[in-house]
CSV table of C-alpha atoms in Angstrom, one decimal:
chain,number,residue,atom,x,y,z
A,1351,VAL,CA,117.2,316.9,252.0
A,1352,ILE,CA,114.1,317.0,250.7
A,1353,VAL,CA,113.6,316.2,246.8
A,1354,ILE,CA,110.6,316.7,245.1
A,1355,ASP,CA,109.9,314.2,242.1
A,1356,LYS,CA,110.0,316.9,238.8
A,1357,GLN,CA,107.9,314.0,237.3
A,1358,TYR,CA,105.0,316.1,239.2
A,1359,LYS,CA,106.2,319.4,237.9
A,1360,ARG,CA,103.0,320.3,235.9
A,1361,ASP,CA,100.8,317.7,237.1
A,1362,TYR,CA,98.7,321.1,239.1
A,1363,ILE,CA,97.4,321.3,235.4
A,1364,GLN,CA,95.4,318.6,235.3
A,1365,TYR,CA,93.3,320.6,238.8
A,1366,TYR,CA,91.6,322.0,236.3
A,1367,ALA,CA,90.8,319.8,233.3
A,1368,ASP,CA,87.5,318.5,234.1
A,1369,ALA,CA,86.4,321.9,235.6
A,1370,ILE,CA,86.5,323.7,232.0
A,1371,LEU,CA,83.5,323.0,229.7
A,1372,THR,CA,83.9,323.0,226.4
A,1373,ASP,CA,80.9,324.9,225.3
A,1374,SER,CA,78.9,328.2,225.9
A,1375,ASN,CA,76.0,326.1,227.8
A,1376,PHE,CA,77.7,326.1,231.2
A,1377,VAL,CA,75.2,328.2,232.8
A,1378,ALA,CA,72.2,326.0,232.3
A,1379,LYS,CA,74.9,323.0,233.5
A,1380,GLY,CA,75.0,324.7,237.2
A,1381,GLN,CA,78.2,325.1,237.3
A,1382,GLN,CA,79.1,328.5,236.9
A,1383,ALA,CA,80.6,329.5,240.1
A,1384,GLU,CA,83.3,326.3,240.0
A,1385,THR,CA,84.0,327.0,236.3
A,1386,LEU,CA,84.6,330.8,236.6
A,1387,GLN,CA,86.3,330.6,239.6
A,1388,LYS,CA,89.2,327.3,237.6
A,1389,LEU,CA,89.1,330.1,234.6
A,1390,ARG,CA,89.7,332.6,237.7
A,1391,GLU,CA,93.2,331.0,238.4
A,1392,ARG,CA,94.1,330.0,235.1
A,1393,ILE,CA,94.7,333.9,234.2
A,1394,TYR,CA,96.1,334.6,237.4
A,1395,GLN,CA,98.5,332.3,236.9
A,1396,ASN,CA,99.4,333.5,232.7
A,1397,ARG,CA,99.1,337.0,233.6
A,1398,HIS,CA,102.2,338.1,232.2
A,1399,ALA,CA,102.2,335.8,229.1
A,1400,LEU,CA,98.3,338.0,228.8
A,1401,PHE,CA,100.3,340.9,229.5
A,1402,MET,CA,102.6,340.4,226.8
A,1403,GLU,CA,99.9,339.1,223.9
A,1404,PHE,CA,97.8,342.0,224.8
A,1405,THR,CA,100.0,344.6,224.1
A,1406,ARG,CA,100.8,343.0,221.2
A,1407,ALA,CA,97.5,343.8,219.7
A,1408,ASP,CA,97.3,346.8,221.4
A,1409,LYS,CA,97.8,349.3,218.1
A,1410,ASN,CA,97.1,352.5,219.7
A,1411,ASN,CA,99.0,351.9,223.0
A,1412,ASP,CA,96.0,353.4,225.2
A,1413,GLY,CA,95.6,350.1,227.4
A,1414,HIS,CA,92.8,349.0,225.5
A,1415,ILE,CA,91.7,346.2,223.0
A,1416,HIS,CA,88.7,344.7,220.8
A,1417,GLU,CA,86.9,341.9,222.3
A,1418,SER,CA,87.9,340.3,219.6
A,1419,ASP,CA,91.8,340.8,220.0
A,1420,TRP,CA,90.4,340.0,223.8
A,1421,ILE,CA,89.2,336.1,222.1
A,1422,GLU,CA,92.2,335.8,220.3
A,1423,GLY,CA,94.8,336.3,222.7
A,1424,MET,CA,93.0,334.0,225.5
A,1425,THR,CA,92.7,331.2,223.4
A,1426,LYS,CA,95.9,331.1,222.4
A,1427,ILE,CA,97.7,331.9,226.3
A,1428,LEU,CA,95.5,329.7,227.9
A,1429,ALA,CA,95.0,326.8,225.3
A,1430,LEU,CA,91.6,325.9,226.4
A,1431,LYS,CA,88.4,325.0,224.3
A,1432,ILE,CA,86.0,327.8,225.6
A,1433,HIS,CA,83.7,329.2,224.0
A,1434,TRP,CA,85.1,332.8,225.1
A,1435,PRO,CA,82.7,335.1,224.2
A,1436,THR,CA,80.5,334.2,226.3
A,1437,MET,CA,82.8,333.4,229.4
A,1438,CYS,CA,84.1,337.4,228.0
A,1439,ASP,CA,80.6,338.7,229.8
A,1440,TYR,CA,81.3,336.8,233.2
A,1441,LEU,CA,85.5,337.7,233.6
A,1442,ALA,CA,85.7,341.1,231.7
A,1443,THR,CA,84.6,344.6,231.5
A,1444,LYS,CA,83.5,346.1,228.0
A,1445,ASP,CA,83.1,349.8,227.6
A,1446,SER,CA,80.9,350.7,225.0
A,1447,GLN,CA,82.9,350.4,222.0
A,1448,GLY,CA,83.5,347.5,222.8
A,1449,ASP,CA,86.7,347.6,224.1
A,1450,ILE,CA,88.8,345.8,226.7
A,1451,CYS,CA,91.1,347.1,228.9
A,1452,TYR,CA,93.5,344.6,229.7
A,1453,THR,CA,95.6,346.1,232.8
A,1454,GLU,CA,92.3,346.4,234.9
A,1455,PHE,CA,91.4,343.1,233.7
A,1456,LEU,CA,94.9,341.5,234.1
A,1457,ASP,CA,94.6,342.8,238.0
A,1458,ARG,CA,91.6,341.9,239.1
A,1459,TYR,CA,92.6,338.7,239.8
A,1460,GLN,CA,94.8,337.9,243.2
A,1461,ILE,CA,95.1,336.2,245.9
A,1462,PRO,CA,94.2,337.9,248.7
A,1463,VAL,CA,96.8,339.5,251.5
A,1464,ASP,CA,95.7,340.8,254.7
A,1465,LYS,CA,96.5,344.4,256.0
A,1466,GLU,CA,99.5,342.8,258.6
A,1467,MET,CA,100.7,340.7,255.3
A,1468,LYS,CA,101.5,344.1,253.2
A,1469,THR,CA,102.9,345.8,255.8
A,1470,ALA,CA,105.4,343.8,256.8
A,1471,TRP,CA,106.5,342.3,253.5
A,1472,GLU,CA,109.4,345.1,253.1
A,1473,SER,CA,110.4,346.5,249.9
A,1474,LYS,CA,114.2,346.4,250.6
A,1475,VAL,CA,114.6,344.7,246.7
A,1476,ILE,CA,112.8,347.5,245.0
A,1477,HIS,CA,115.4,349.7,246.6
A,1478,ARG,CA,117.8,347.7,244.5
A,1479,ILE,CA,116.9,348.0,241.1
A,1480,ILE,CA,116.0,351.4,241.9
A,1481,ALA,CA,119.5,352.5,242.7
A,1482,LYS,CA,120.6,350.3,240.0
A,1483,ILE,CA,118.3,352.3,237.5
A,1484,ILE,CA,119.3,355.5,238.3
A,1485,SER,CA,122.8,355.0,238.5
A,1486,ASN,CA,123.3,354.0,234.6
A,1487,SER,CA,121.6,357.3,233.5
A,1488,GLN,CA,123.3,361.4,233.8
A,1489,SER,CA,119.6,362.7,234.1
A,1490,LEU,CA,116.1,362.0,234.3
A,1491,LYS,CA,115.7,362.4,230.4
A,1492,ASP,CA,119.0,360.3,229.3
A,1493,ALA,CA,117.8,357.9,231.6
A,1494,PHE,CA,114.1,358.3,229.7
A,1495,LYS,CA,115.8,358.1,226.5
A,1496,SER,CA,117.5,355.0,227.2
A,1497,TYR,CA,114.4,352.9,227.7
A,1498,ASP,CA,112.5,354.7,224.8
A,1499,GLN,CA,114.8,352.7,222.4
A,1500,ASN,CA,112.6,353.3,219.1
A,1501,GLY,CA,111.9,357.7,219.8
A,1502,ASP,CA,108.3,357.2,220.2
A,1503,GLY,CA,107.7,359.1,223.0
A,1504,ILE,CA,106.5,355.9,225.1
A,1505,VAL,CA,108.6,353.0,226.8
A,1506,SER,CA,106.7,350.0,225.7
A,1507,PHE,CA,107.1,346.5,227.9
A,1508,GLU,CA,109.8,345.2,225.5
A,1509,GLU,CA,111.9,348.4,225.5
A,1510,PHE,CA,111.4,348.1,229.3
A,1511,THR,CA,112.2,344.6,229.5
A,1512,GLY,CA,115.4,344.6,227.0
A,1513,VAL,CA,117.1,347.3,229.0
A,1514,LEU,CA,116.6,346.1,232.9
A,1515,LYS,CA,118.0,342.3,231.2
A,1516,LYS,CA,121.2,344.4,230.3
A,1517,TYR,CA,121.3,345.5,234.1
A,1518,ASP,CA,121.7,341.7,235.3
A,1519,LEU,CA,119.2,342.4,237.9
A,1520,GLY,CA,118.1,338.4,238.1
A,1521,LEU,CA,114.8,339.7,237.9
A,1522,SER,CA,112.5,337.3,236.1
A,1523,GLY,CA,110.2,338.6,233.0
A,1524,GLU,CA,106.8,338.7,235.4
A,1525,GLN,CA,108.7,340.9,237.9
A,1526,ILE,CA,109.8,343.2,235.2
A,1527,TYR,CA,106.1,343.1,234.4
A,1528,ASP,CA,104.7,344.0,237.9
A,1529,LEU,CA,107.5,346.6,238.1
A,1530,MET,CA,106.4,347.9,235.0
A,1531,ARG,CA,102.8,348.3,236.1
A,1532,SER,CA,103.5,350.2,238.8
A,1533,ILE,CA,105.2,353.1,237.1
A,1534,ASP,CA,102.1,352.5,234.2
A,1535,ARG,CA,99.7,355.0,236.4
A,1536,ASP,CA,97.6,355.5,233.5
A,1537,ASN,CA,96.9,351.8,232.4
A,1538,ASN,CA,97.3,351.9,229.1
A,1539,GLY,CA,100.5,349.4,229.1
A,1540,ASN,CA,102.9,351.9,228.3
A,1541,ILE,CA,105.5,354.5,229.9
A,1542,ASP,CA,105.2,358.1,229.2
A,1543,TYR,CA,107.8,361.0,230.5
A,1544,LYS,CA,105.0,362.2,232.5
A,1545,GLU,CA,104.9,358.8,234.5
A,1546,PHE,CA,108.6,357.9,234.4
A,1547,SER,CA,109.7,361.5,236.2
A,1548,SER,CA,107.3,360.9,238.8
A,1549,ARG,CA,108.6,357.3,239.8
A,1550,PHE,CA,112.3,358.2,239.5
A,1551,ARG,CA,113.0,362.3,239.9
A,1552,ALA,CA,113.2,362.1,243.9
A,1553,ASP,CA,115.6,359.4,243.3
A,1554,PHE,CA,117.2,361.3,240.6
A,1555,SER,CA,117.5,364.0,243.4
A,1556,LYS,CA,118.7,362.3,246.3
A,1557,SER,CA,121.9,360.4,244.0
A,1558,SER,CA,123.0,364.4,243.6
A,1559,ILE,CA,123.3,365.0,247.3
A,1560,LYS,CA,126.8,364.4,249.2
A,1561,ALA,CA,126.7,361.7,251.5
A,1562,GLU,CA,127.3,363.6,254.6
A,1563,ASP,CA,124.2,365.6,253.9
A,1564,GLU,CA,121.9,362.6,253.2
A,1565,SER,CA,121.4,361.4,256.7
A,1566,TRP,CA,120.3,365.0,258.4
A,1567,ILE,CA,118.3,366.1,255.1
A,1568,ARG,CA,116.5,362.5,255.2
A,1569,ASP,CA,115.9,363.5,258.9
A,1570,ALA,CA,114.6,366.4,258.8
A,1571,LEU,CA,112.4,365.5,255.8
A,1572,VAL,CA,110.8,363.1,258.2
A,1573,LYS,CA,110.5,365.6,261.2
A,1574,ILE,CA,109.1,368.2,259.3
A,1575,ALA,CA,106.7,365.8,258.3
A,1576,LYS,CA,105.3,364.6,260.8
A,1577,LEU,CA,104.6,368.0,261.8
A,1578,ILE,CA,102.7,369.3,258.7
A,1579,ALA,CA,100.5,365.1,257.7
A,1580,THR,CA,101.5,363.3,255.0
A,1581,GLU,CA,98.0,363.4,253.5
A,1582,ASP,CA,97.3,365.2,250.5
A,1583,LYS,CA,94.5,367.6,251.4
A,1584,LYS,CA,96.6,368.5,254.5
A,1585,LEU,CA,99.9,368.7,252.5
A,1586,LYS,CA,98.0,371.3,250.3
A,1587,GLU,CA,96.8,373.2,253.3
A,1588,ALA,CA,100.9,373.1,254.6
A,1589,PHE,CA,101.7,374.4,251.1
A,1590,GLU,CA,99.4,377.5,250.6
A,1591,THR,CA,100.5,377.8,254.4
A,1592,PHE,CA,104.5,378.3,252.8
A,1593,ASP,CA,103.4,380.3,249.8
A,1594,VAL,CA,103.0,383.9,251.6
A,1595,ASN,CA,102.3,385.8,248.4
A,1596,LYS,CA,100.1,383.1,246.9
A,1597,ASP,CA,101.7,382.6,243.8
A,1598,GLY,CA,101.3,378.8,243.6
A,1599,SER,CA,105.0,378.4,244.2
A,1600,VAL,CA,106.9,378.7,247.2
A,1601,SER,CA,110.5,380.2,246.7
A,1602,TYR,CA,113.5,379.4,249.2
A,1603,VAL,CA,113.0,382.7,251.6
A,1604,GLU,CA,109.3,381.4,252.2
A,1605,PHE,CA,110.4,377.9,253.2
A,1606,SER,CA,112.8,379.5,255.4
A,1607,LYS,CA,110.8,381.9,257.0
A,1608,ALA,CA,108.2,378.9,257.3
A,1609,LEU,CA,110.2,376.0,258.7
A,1610,LYS,CA,112.1,379.0,261.2
A,1611,LYS,CA,108.6,380.0,262.3
A,1612,LEU,CA,107.2,376.1,263.0
A,1613,GLY,CA,110.1,376.0,265.3
A,1614,PHE,CA,112.7,374.0,263.5
A,1615,GLY,CA,116.1,375.0,265.1
A,1616,TYR,CA,118.1,374.4,261.2
A,1617,GLU,CA,120.9,377.4,260.5
A,1618,LYS,CA,119.1,379.7,257.3
A,1619,THR,CA,122.2,377.6,255.1
A,1620,GLN,CA,120.3,373.8,255.8
A,1621,ARG,CA,116.8,375.7,255.4
A,1622,TYR,CA,118.0,376.5,251.9
A,1623,LYS,CA,119.6,373.4,251.1
A,1624,LEU,CA,116.7,371.3,252.4
A,1625,ALA,CA,114.7,373.5,250.0
A,1626,GLY,CA,116.9,373.1,246.9
A,1627,TYR,CA,116.9,369.6,247.6
A,1628,ILE,CA,113.0,369.4,247.1
A,1629,ASP,CA,113.0,371.7,244.0
A,1630,VAL,CA,114.1,369.1,241.9
A,1631,ASN,CA,114.4,370.7,238.6
A,1632,SER,CA,116.2,373.6,240.2
A,1633,SER,CA,113.8,376.4,239.8
A,1634,GLY,CA,114.7,378.2,242.6
A,1635,LEU,CA,110.7,377.3,243.4
A,1636,ILE,CA,109.1,374.9,244.8
A,1637,THR,CA,105.6,373.7,243.7
A,1638,PHE,CA,103.6,371.3,245.2
A,1639,ASP,CA,103.9,368.3,243.3
A,1640,GLU,CA,107.6,368.9,244.7
A,1641,PHE,CA,106.6,369.7,247.9
A,1642,LYS,CA,104.0,366.7,248.3
A,1643,ASN,CA,106.9,364.2,246.6
A,1644,ALA,CA,109.2,365.3,249.5
A,1645,PHE,CA,107.4,365.2,252.2
A,1646,LYS,CA,105.2,361.6,251.4
A,1647,PHE,CA,108.4,360.1,251.9
A,1648,TYR,CA,110.2,361.3,248.7
A,1649,GLY,CA,107.2,360.6,246.6
A,1650,LEU,CA,107.8,356.8,247.2
A,1651,GLN,CA,105.6,355.6,250.0
A,1652,ASP,CA,102.9,354.7,247.8
A,1653,VAL,CA,104.1,353.7,244.7
A,1654,ASP,CA,107.2,351.4,246.3
A,1655,GLN,CA,103.5,350.0,248.3
A,1656,GLN,CA,102.1,348.7,245.5
A,1657,LEU,CA,105.4,347.9,243.8
A,1658,SER,CA,106.1,345.8,247.1
A,1659,ALA,CA,102.1,344.3,246.6
A,1660,HIS,CA,103.3,343.3,243.0
A,1661,PHE,CA,106.0,341.5,243.7
A,1662,LEU,CA,104.3,339.6,246.9
A,1663,GLN,CA,101.5,338.9,244.5
A,1664,GLN,CA,104.5,336.8,242.2
A,1665,VAL,CA,105.7,334.9,245.3
A,1666,LEU,CA,102.4,334.1,246.0
A,1667,LYS,CA,101.3,332.8,242.3
A,1668,THR,CA,104.5,330.9,242.6
A,1669,ILE,CA,103.3,328.7,246.1
A,1670,TYR,CA,100.1,328.7,244.7
A,1671,GLU,CA,101.2,327.1,241.7
A,1672,HIS,CA,103.4,324.5,243.6
A,1673,ARG,CA,100.9,324.0,246.5
A,1674,VAL,CA,100.7,320.7,245.8
A,1675,HIS,CA,104.1,319.7,245.7
A,1676,LEU,CA,104.7,322.1,249.1
A,1677,ARG,CA,102.0,320.0,250.7
A,1678,ARG,CA,104.0,317.0,250.4
A,1679,ALA,CA,107.3,318.7,251.1
A,1680,PHE,CA,106.0,319.7,254.3
A,1681,ARG,CA,104.6,317.0,255.8
A,1682,LYS,CA,108.0,314.8,255.2
A,1683,VAL,CA,109.6,317.7,257.3
A,1684,ASP,CA,106.8,317.5,260.1
A,1685,LEU,CA,108.2,314.8,261.9
A,1686,GLU,CA,106.1,315.4,264.6
A,1687,GLU,CA,103.2,315.1,262.6
A,1688,SER,CA,101.7,318.1,264.0
A,1689,GLY,CA,100.6,320.1,261.2
A,1690,LYS,CA,103.0,323.1,262.1
A,1691,VAL,CA,106.8,323.3,260.3
A,1692,ASN,CA,109.2,326.0,262.1
A,1693,ILE,CA,111.2,328.7,260.6
A,1694,LEU,CA,114.0,326.1,259.4
A,1695,GLU,CA,111.5,322.9,258.3
A,1696,PHE,CA,109.7,325.9,256.4
A,1697,LYS,CA,113.0,327.1,254.3
A,1698,THR,CA,113.3,323.2,253.7
A,1699,ALA,CA,110.2,322.8,251.9
A,1700,LEU,CA,110.7,326.3,249.8
A,1701,MET,CA,114.2,325.3,249.1
A,1702,ALA,CA,112.5,322.0,247.8
A,1703,MET,CA,110.7,323.8,245.3
A,1704,ASN,CA,112.9,326.0,244.0
A,1705,ASP,CA,114.3,323.3,242.1
A,1706,LEU,CA,111.7,323.2,239.7
A,1707,LEU,CA,111.6,327.2,239.1
A,1708,SER,CA,113.4,329.2,236.6
A,1709,THR,CA,113.6,331.7,239.3
A,1710,PRO,CA,114.0,330.4,242.6
A,1711,LEU,CA,113.0,332.2,245.6
A,1712,SER,CA,116.0,334.0,247.8
A,1713,ASP,CA,116.6,333.2,251.0
A,1714,LEU,CA,115.6,336.6,251.9
A,1715,GLN,CA,111.7,336.0,250.5
A,1716,ILE,CA,111.8,332.8,251.9
A,1717,LYS,CA,111.7,334.9,255.0
A,1718,LYS,CA,109.9,336.8,254.8
A,1719,ILE,CA,107.0,335.2,253.9
A,1720,HIS,CA,107.9,333.2,256.8
A,1721,HIS,CA,108.0,336.2,258.9
A,1722,VAL,CA,104.4,337.5,257.3
A,1723,VAL,CA,102.6,333.8,257.7
A,1724,ALA,CA,103.6,333.1,260.7
A,1725,LYS,CA,100.6,333.3,263.3
A,1726,ASP,CA,101.4,331.7,266.2
A,1727,HIS,CA,104.1,333.1,269.2
A,1728,ASP,CA,106.6,330.5,268.9
A,1729,GLY,CA,106.8,331.5,265.0
A,1730,LYS,CA,105.6,328.1,263.6
A,1731,ILE,CA,103.0,328.0,260.7
A,1732,ASN,CA,100.0,325.4,260.1
A,1733,TYR,CA,101.1,324.4,256.6
A,1734,ASP,CA,97.3,322.9,255.7
A,1735,GLU,CA,95.7,326.6,257.1
A,1736,PHE,CA,98.3,328.4,255.2
A,1737,LEU,CA,97.9,326.4,251.7
A,1738,ASN,CA,94.1,326.8,252.2
A,1739,SER,CA,93.8,330.2,252.6
A,1740,LEU,CA,95.9,330.6,249.2
A,1741,ASN,CA,92.8,331.5,246.4
A,1742,VAL,CA,92.3,333.1,243.6
A,1743,ILE,CA,89.7,335.5,243.7
A,1744,ASP,CA,88.0,338.6,241.7
A,1745,ILE,CA,88.6,341.8,243.4
A,1746,THR,CA,86.2,344.2,241.9
A,1747,LYS,CA,83.7,341.3,243.7
A,1748,LEU,CA,84.9,342.4,247.4
């Protein structure tokens, strides 16, 4: 059993101390790169707390705050004696009014993840969360109202958090933040009905389908999607082909005839059932948005990949913050001193780190981390290489 001494729980904070300067002359001292990197790391580690602080200062609910509010929030949350007006020019982007889009600011600083890791990190937990959300309401409007506690037409972070905590999903505050950020497509720090509907309407539509129909409908949509392609441009062309009378929507008759012309051997009743499934608002007509959402894997693929990436960043952040402890734990389980660990040793080390966390990593998360970072054919991980690869970067500089 590996035990990490709790007296070291926050010793990583000292990692920053020598690099953070207390005045505005850091440029002249030739320490720009080092100082900015330390600040990026601190911002990344406190992005959830910063978001909460910035949303309180966002009086217009538009995702923007004035530079003075940014400075006040950075001073309060990061607790560093720094000349923030100078740092603002290096860390954030101001518009012509001197305001900062704080959602874009917080999204700038991430641990880079390669394409292979993004693909491998599956979002099973996301589907469980969504299933819980939609199971508590009869309709989209009812669901939205349950979140919009004060009835002002938007869901704030506090409202979103309050409702989700009642569902007892086991999510940390930062995971709820990531979930909300994936829905907030216009980056204004709130969720309006259009965003909420866009994210969950397909889920509600699926939940109304009988169990015996769900399997073949899913298979049918995948087959049709493969034939007509899933890029927006090609989907638009396909929609226009289905829309024979060019009125901007596809009737059930047009949809049925188009499928038959494409060679799909479904019965007429099945073709109409598919049309009804795609027609989320049951208007009798299929709009382009409904068409696009259905054939982009129910409109979930792009959003779930984004949310999955957010959750992966949260897991990497946890590992990054405790990398000193993990390196020590890895060396203890690496009895052969080979510099590599297998899945069992990897799990043992991360489970030891879990003792320090308020929201521990799950067994599934640990297995997924191992799967996406194991480069060798024998399934072993070079732990020094893995830990050294975790660096916070400014993605706007890529």
